[in-house]
Coordinates of C-alpha atoms in Angstrom, one line a residue:
X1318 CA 86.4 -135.8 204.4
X1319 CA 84.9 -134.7 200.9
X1320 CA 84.8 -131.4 202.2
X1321 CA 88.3 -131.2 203.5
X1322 CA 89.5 -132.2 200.2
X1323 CA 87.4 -129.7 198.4
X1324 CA 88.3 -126.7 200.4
X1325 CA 92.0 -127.0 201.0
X1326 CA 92.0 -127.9 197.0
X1327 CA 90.7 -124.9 196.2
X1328 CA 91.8 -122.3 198.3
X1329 CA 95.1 -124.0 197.3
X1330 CA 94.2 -123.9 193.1
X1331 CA 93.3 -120.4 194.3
X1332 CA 96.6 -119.6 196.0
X1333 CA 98.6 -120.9 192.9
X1334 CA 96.4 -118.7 190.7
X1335 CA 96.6 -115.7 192.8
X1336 CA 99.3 -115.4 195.1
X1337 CA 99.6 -112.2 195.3
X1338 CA 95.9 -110.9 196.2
X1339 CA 96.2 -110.6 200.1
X1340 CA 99.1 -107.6 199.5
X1341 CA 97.2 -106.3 196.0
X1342 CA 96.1 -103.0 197.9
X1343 CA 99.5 -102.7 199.6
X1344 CA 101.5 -103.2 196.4
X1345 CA 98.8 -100.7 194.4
X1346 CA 99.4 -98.0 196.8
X1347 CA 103.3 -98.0 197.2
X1348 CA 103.3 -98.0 193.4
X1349 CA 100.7 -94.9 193.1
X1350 CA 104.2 -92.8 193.4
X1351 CA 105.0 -93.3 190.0
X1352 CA 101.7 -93.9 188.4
X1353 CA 99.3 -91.2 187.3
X1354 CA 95.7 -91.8 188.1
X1355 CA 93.7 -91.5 185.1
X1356 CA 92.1 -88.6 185.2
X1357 CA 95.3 -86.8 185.0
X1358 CA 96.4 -88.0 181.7
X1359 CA 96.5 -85.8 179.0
X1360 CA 93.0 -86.0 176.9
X1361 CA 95.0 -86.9 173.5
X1362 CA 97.0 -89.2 175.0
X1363 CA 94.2 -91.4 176.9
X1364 CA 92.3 -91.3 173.1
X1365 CA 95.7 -93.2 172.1
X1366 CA 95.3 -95.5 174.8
X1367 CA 91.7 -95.9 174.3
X1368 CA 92.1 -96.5 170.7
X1369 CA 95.3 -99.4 171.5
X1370 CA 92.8 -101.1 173.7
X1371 CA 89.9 -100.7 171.5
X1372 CA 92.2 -102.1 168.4
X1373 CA 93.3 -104.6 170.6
X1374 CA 90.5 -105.8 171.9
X1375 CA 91.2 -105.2 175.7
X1376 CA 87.9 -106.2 177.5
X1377 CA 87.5 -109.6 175.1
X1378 CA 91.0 -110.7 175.5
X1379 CA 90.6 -109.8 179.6
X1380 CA 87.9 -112.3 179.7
X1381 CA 89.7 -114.8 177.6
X1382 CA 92.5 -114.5 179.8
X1383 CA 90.4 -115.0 182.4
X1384 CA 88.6 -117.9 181.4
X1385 CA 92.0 -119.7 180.4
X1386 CA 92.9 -119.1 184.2
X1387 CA 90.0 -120.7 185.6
X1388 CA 90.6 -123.3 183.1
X1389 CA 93.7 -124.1 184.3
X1390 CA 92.5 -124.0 188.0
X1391 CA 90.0 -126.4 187.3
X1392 CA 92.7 -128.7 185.8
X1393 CA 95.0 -128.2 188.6
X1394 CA 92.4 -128.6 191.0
X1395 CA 91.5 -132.0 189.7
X1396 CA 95.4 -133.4 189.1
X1397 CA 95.6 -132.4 193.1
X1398 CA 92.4 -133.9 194.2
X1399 CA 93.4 -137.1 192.0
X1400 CA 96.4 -137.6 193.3
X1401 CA 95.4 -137.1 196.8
X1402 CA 92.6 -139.9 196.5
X1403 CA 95.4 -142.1 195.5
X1404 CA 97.1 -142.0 198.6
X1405 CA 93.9 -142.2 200.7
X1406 CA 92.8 -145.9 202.0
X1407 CA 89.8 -146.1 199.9
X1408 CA 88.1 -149.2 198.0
X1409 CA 88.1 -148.8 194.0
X1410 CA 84.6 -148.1 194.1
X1411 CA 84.6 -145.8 196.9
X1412 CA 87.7 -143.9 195.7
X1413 CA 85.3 -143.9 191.7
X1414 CA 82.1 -142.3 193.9
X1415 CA 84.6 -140.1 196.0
X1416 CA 86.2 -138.6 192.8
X1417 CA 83.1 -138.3 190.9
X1418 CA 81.6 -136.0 194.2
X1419 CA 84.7 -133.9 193.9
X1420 CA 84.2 -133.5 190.1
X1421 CA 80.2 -132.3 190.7
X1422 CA 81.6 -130.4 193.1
X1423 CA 84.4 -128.7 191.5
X1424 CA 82.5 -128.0 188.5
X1425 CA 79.4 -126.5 190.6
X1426 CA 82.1 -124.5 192.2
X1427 CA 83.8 -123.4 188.9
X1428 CA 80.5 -122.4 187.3
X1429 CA 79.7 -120.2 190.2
X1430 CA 82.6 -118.4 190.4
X1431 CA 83.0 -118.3 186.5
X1432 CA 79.3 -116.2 187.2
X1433 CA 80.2 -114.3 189.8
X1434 CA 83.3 -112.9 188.1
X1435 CA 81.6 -111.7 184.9
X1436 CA 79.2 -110.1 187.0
X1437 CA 81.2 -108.6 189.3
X1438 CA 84.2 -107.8 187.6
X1439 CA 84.5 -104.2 186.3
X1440 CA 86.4 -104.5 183.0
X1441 CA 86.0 -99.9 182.7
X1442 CA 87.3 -100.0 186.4
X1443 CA 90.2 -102.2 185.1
X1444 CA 90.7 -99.9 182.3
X1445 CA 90.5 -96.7 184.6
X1446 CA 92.5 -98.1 187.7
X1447 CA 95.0 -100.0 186.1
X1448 CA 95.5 -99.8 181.9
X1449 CA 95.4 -95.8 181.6
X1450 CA 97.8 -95.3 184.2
X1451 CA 100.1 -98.3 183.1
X1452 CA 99.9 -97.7 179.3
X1453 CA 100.8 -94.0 180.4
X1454 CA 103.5 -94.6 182.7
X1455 CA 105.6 -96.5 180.1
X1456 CA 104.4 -95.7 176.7
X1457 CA 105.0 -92.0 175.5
X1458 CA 102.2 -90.7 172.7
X1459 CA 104.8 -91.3 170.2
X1460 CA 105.1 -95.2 171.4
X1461 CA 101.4 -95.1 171.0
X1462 CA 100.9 -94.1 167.7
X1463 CA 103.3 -96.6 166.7
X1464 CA 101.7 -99.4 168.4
X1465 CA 98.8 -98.5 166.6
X1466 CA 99.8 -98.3 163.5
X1467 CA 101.7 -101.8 164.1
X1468 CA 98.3 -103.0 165.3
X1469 CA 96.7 -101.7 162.3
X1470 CA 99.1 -103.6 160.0
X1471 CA 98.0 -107.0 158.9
X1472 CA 101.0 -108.6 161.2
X1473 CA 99.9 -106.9 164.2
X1474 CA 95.9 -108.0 162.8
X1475 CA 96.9 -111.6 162.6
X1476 CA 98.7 -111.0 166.5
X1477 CA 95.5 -110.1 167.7
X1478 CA 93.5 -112.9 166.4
X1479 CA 96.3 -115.3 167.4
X1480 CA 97.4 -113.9 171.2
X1481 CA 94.5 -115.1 173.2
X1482 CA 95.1 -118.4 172.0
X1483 CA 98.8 -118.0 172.4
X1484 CA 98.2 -117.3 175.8
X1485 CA 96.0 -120.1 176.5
X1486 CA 98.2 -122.5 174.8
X1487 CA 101.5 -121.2 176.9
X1488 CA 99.4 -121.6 180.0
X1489 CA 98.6 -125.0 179.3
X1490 CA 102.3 -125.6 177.8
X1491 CA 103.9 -124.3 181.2
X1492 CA 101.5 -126.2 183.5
X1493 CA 102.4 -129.3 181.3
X1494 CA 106.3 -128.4 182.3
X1495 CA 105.7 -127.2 185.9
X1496 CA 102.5 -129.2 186.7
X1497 CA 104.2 -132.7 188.0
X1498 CA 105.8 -130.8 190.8
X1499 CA 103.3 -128.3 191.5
X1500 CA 100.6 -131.4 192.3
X1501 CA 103.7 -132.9 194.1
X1502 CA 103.7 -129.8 196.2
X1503 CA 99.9 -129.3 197.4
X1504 CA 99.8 -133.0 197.2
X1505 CA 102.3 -132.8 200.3
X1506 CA 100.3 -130.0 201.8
X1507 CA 97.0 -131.5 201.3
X1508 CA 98.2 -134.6 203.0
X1509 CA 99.4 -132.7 206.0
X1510 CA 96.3 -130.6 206.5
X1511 CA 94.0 -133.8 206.3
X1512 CA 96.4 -135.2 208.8
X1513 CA 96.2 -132.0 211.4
X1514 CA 92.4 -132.0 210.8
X1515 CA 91.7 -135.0 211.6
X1516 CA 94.0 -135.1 214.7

């Protein structure tokens, strides 16, 4: 039954995460139309894009983004998986010994994938594949230069420093707001699943 939990948990925390992941390559290729593959931008303006992301700091804020999403997965995963033992027929001490497993086991889980995705994960590929043919579909070099010299001013310094935290903190903020009736959602899943597995 621990392993029920854990997996429909998590490919559910995942599914809330990433909904989209299963038509990625679909969606990447009908959008291709309109996008520019990299190589084909202009040489001065992918130094303006280079030098946004680099002012920016594109690859640290991608992996503080990133971390702030497994973050919140982990929470979400463990308001489910709390919320599910509730409902289950399980002695005080069982339902304790059952939730700390989960935790263990969540956190093992976490930690591997939190691993797996730095080393995995090609931030240049990112910047290749998706920010130079983004940044150059909808910015002109003349947006870019202003962005830049925003970014350069001591406003756009202090949004720098401040946006990954900003991000982070709205995460948390909206799964606050949202998070009651997203646990009330794969709670009702959860429940159904364990009740057609164990049919």
């Amino acid at each position: 039954m621990l392993k029920q939990i854990l997996f429909i948990g998590l490919t559910s925390s995942l599914f809330f995460l990433y909904p989209d992941v299963s038509n990625a390559q679909t969606s990447l290729r009908s959008s291709e139309g309109g996008v520019r593959v990299s190589q084909q931008i202009p040489e001065d303006k992918r130094q303006l894009i280079e030098e946004f992301l680099e002012l920016t700091g594109g690859e640290r804020t991608f992996q503080q983004v990133s971390q702030a999403m497994l973050s919140q997965m982990e929470q979400q995963f463990g308001a489910m998986l709390n919320s599910d033992l509730g409902s289950q027929q399980l002695s005080p001490q069982e339902r304790q010994q059952m939730a700390a497993n989960l935790s263990r086991e969540m956190n093992r889980i976490t930690q591997k994938y939190n691993r797996l995705f730095l080393e995995r994960i090609d931030y240049q590929k990112i910047v290749e594949q998706v920010y130079y043919p983004l940044y150059d579909k909808y910015f002109s070099k003349e947006d870019l230069q202003v962005l830049i010299d925003f970014y350069q001013s001591p406003t756009g310094q202090k949004t720098i420093e401040v946006m990954p935290q900003l991000l982070q903190e709205s995460i948390q903020r909206t799964t606050q707001v949202i998070g009651p009736t997203i646990t009330s959602i794969m709670q009702e899943i959860i429940t159904e699943e364990l009740k057609r597995l164990n049919r």
